[in-house]
Amino acid sequence: MDSQKVKLKLEHISQSYIVKNQVFDAAVDVSMEVRDSEFLVLLGPGRCGKTILLNMIAGLEKPVDGKIYLDGEEINGSDERIGMVFQKRALMPWKTVMQNVEFGPKIKGVPKEQRREIAQKYIDLVGLQGFEKSYPDELSGGMKQRVSIARAYANNPEILLMDEPFGALDAQTRYAMEEEVQRIWQAEKRTVIFVTNNIEEALYLADRIVLLSNCPAHVKAVYDINLPRPRDTIDPEFLRLRKEISDNTDLAL
Amino acid sequence: MRKEHEEIFLSEYERKELLRNRIYGVLPVLAIILLICLWFAASSNPASKFPSPMSVWERYLKILEKPIKDLGLMGHIWASLKRVFIALAFAWLLGISFGILIGWNKKANALLGPIFTAFRAVPPLAWVPLVTMWFGIGEFPKVLIVFVGALMPVVVNTQAGIANVQKEYMDIGTIFHANEWQMLTEIAIPSALDAIFAGIRNSTSAGWMVVLAAEMLGGKSGVGFLIVRGMDSGDYPLCLLSMICIGVVGYLLAIVIQFLERIICPWTAKKSN
Ligand SMILES: Nc1ncnc2c1ncn2[C@@H]1O[C@H](COP(=O)(O)OP(=O)(O)OP(=O)(O)O)[C@@H](O)[C@H]1O
Ligand SMILES: [Mg+2]
């Protein structure tokens, strides 16, 4: 596989809203390329427009300007090849873990037995065997995000968008989940676009980091991270990069 | 590790819950005892003409021996309940369907919403003259009036629940390419179920109230009829006895609905906070 092949391309993407009769720019002229099977991290301060960017890639909202290409073809609206792990209200509380994870195949009309098998594979992969019949409200925050990740994978997407999946977790669980996501990504190579506002998390996970500015979002810098995995967070090179990116980051307003 | 942690958390929670439940079990009993004491006090003064607990108890024993219009107390309660159940079955079926239609389809809501809102303002009992004119005073007109009273809350709550599904849940459907039917059945309706159940709860209590009022206007059976009978013959213990039955049955109906909700929406019962 050619790892330099461009999987997804954003061209001059802008987004604005009318807020109180005024035009509010949320993203201005964002262009970037996402390579096949890479782990790309979008790093940006809080409320800078990260979710909006992902929503546009996912087809949940339309940009006012610009184009998005997947495998060289322009896409409009949501695409089957793109999956998403949401930042908020990720799971359907009326469905059990199993029912949540098998949702994608079920929507596609995969017969019950077959989709259960697929779902079970990913439930096992995220380490939730034994919780198939639990409802989301019975699970801890970390477990919920595991379900959300399993659900996205079970639909077999080519690109996986993850919107601050661990933002609401405590530090301990967060570290564990970061390791987990890296393990899953290595086991099931997909193109991942991972959003975070945490520099350390970005450095731990990313092949490349796209640094975004404050709102309205635009690309400030792109960093290639060539450290060996799993990464050592106190390695001098890690710390140097961390400082370099940190110095270049806008403070959240 | 994680699983152990989860179990400890739950059991701790359960222990607290148990303690809390004990208090919540005692308080209602206390309230009932207090109410009966008040009742004794209020009726101890003959000038108040308030039927005493003893006289109501005696009236209860008497109705067991001597039915009114061929029906015992249970017979009359059942007569009222039957009307409510038939009316509720139709109100739920039609009300939920109609509520989903105007909650989901903006055009249908624009077309039918205003008419429905105007109809809502008319209290069910205002239909009595017209319904009596059309259908006389048999069984059907009573059921019809209860149906009208029970329909409104189901439609209103279902419509609101379906129209206000959180965008985040709809986004899940969009990401997985659900079609409109799947959006409705997999996401909108389940997420609106607690609103729909609020409607079902309200319609049950509304139906139970309206049936008694409808029976007071004419008829030969039902708890509402017993109250009118007591009033006409100066038999106030009978009135009070009927009122107590109304309260108890209303309470039991609420419990049945709650039980139903737990079975149909098991996830709401399992919320841990
Ligand atoms: N539909 C909308 N209409 C108007 N303003 C919006 C809309 N959606 C988002 N915004 C605004 O755009 C800005 C960026 O929002 P966005 O949710 O993308 O930020 P974010 O980077 O994901 O933030 P966070 O780190 O909190 O998740 C915010 O100021 C937000 O209030
Ligand atoms: Mg966000």
Short mmCIF file of C-alpha atoms in Angstrom, two decimals, chain B residues 4 7 30-31 36 45 62 75 129 142 148 156 185 193 197-198 202 207 220-221 223 237 261:
data_model
loop_
_atom_site.label_atom_id
_atom_site.label_comp_id
_atom_site.label_asym_id
_atom_site.label_seq_id
_atom_site.Cartn_x
_atom_site.Cartn_y
_atom_site.Cartn_z
CA GLU B 4 -14.36 -4.91 39.51
CA GLU B 7 -19.28 -3.73 40.59
CA LEU B 30 -47.35 7.88 57.97
CA ALA B 31 -49.33 10.21 55.72
CA ILE B 36 -57.33 8.98 58.91
CA ASN B 45 -68.28 16.91 65.68
CA LYS B 62 -73.78 -3.08 53.47
CA GLY B 75 -69.17 -4.49 39.78
CA PRO B 129 -74.81 17.58 24.69
CA LYS B 142 -69.76 7.46 27.51
CA VAL B 148 -61.99 12.46 23.59
CA VAL B 156 -49.71 16.46 22.48
CA THR B 185 -38.37 3.81 13.90
CA LEU B 193 -40.80 7.03 24.29
CA PHE B 197 -45.31 7.57 28.22
CA ALA B 198 -45.92 10.91 29.87
CA ASN B 202 -51.82 11.77 31.62
CA GLY B 207 -59.75 9.06 31.23
CA LYS B 220 -77.15 2.95 35.73
CA SER B 221 -73.70 1.69 36.57
CA VAL B 223 -68.64 4.69 40.39
CA PRO B 237 -71.22 7.60 53.41
CA GLU B 261 -43.15 1.70 31.17
#
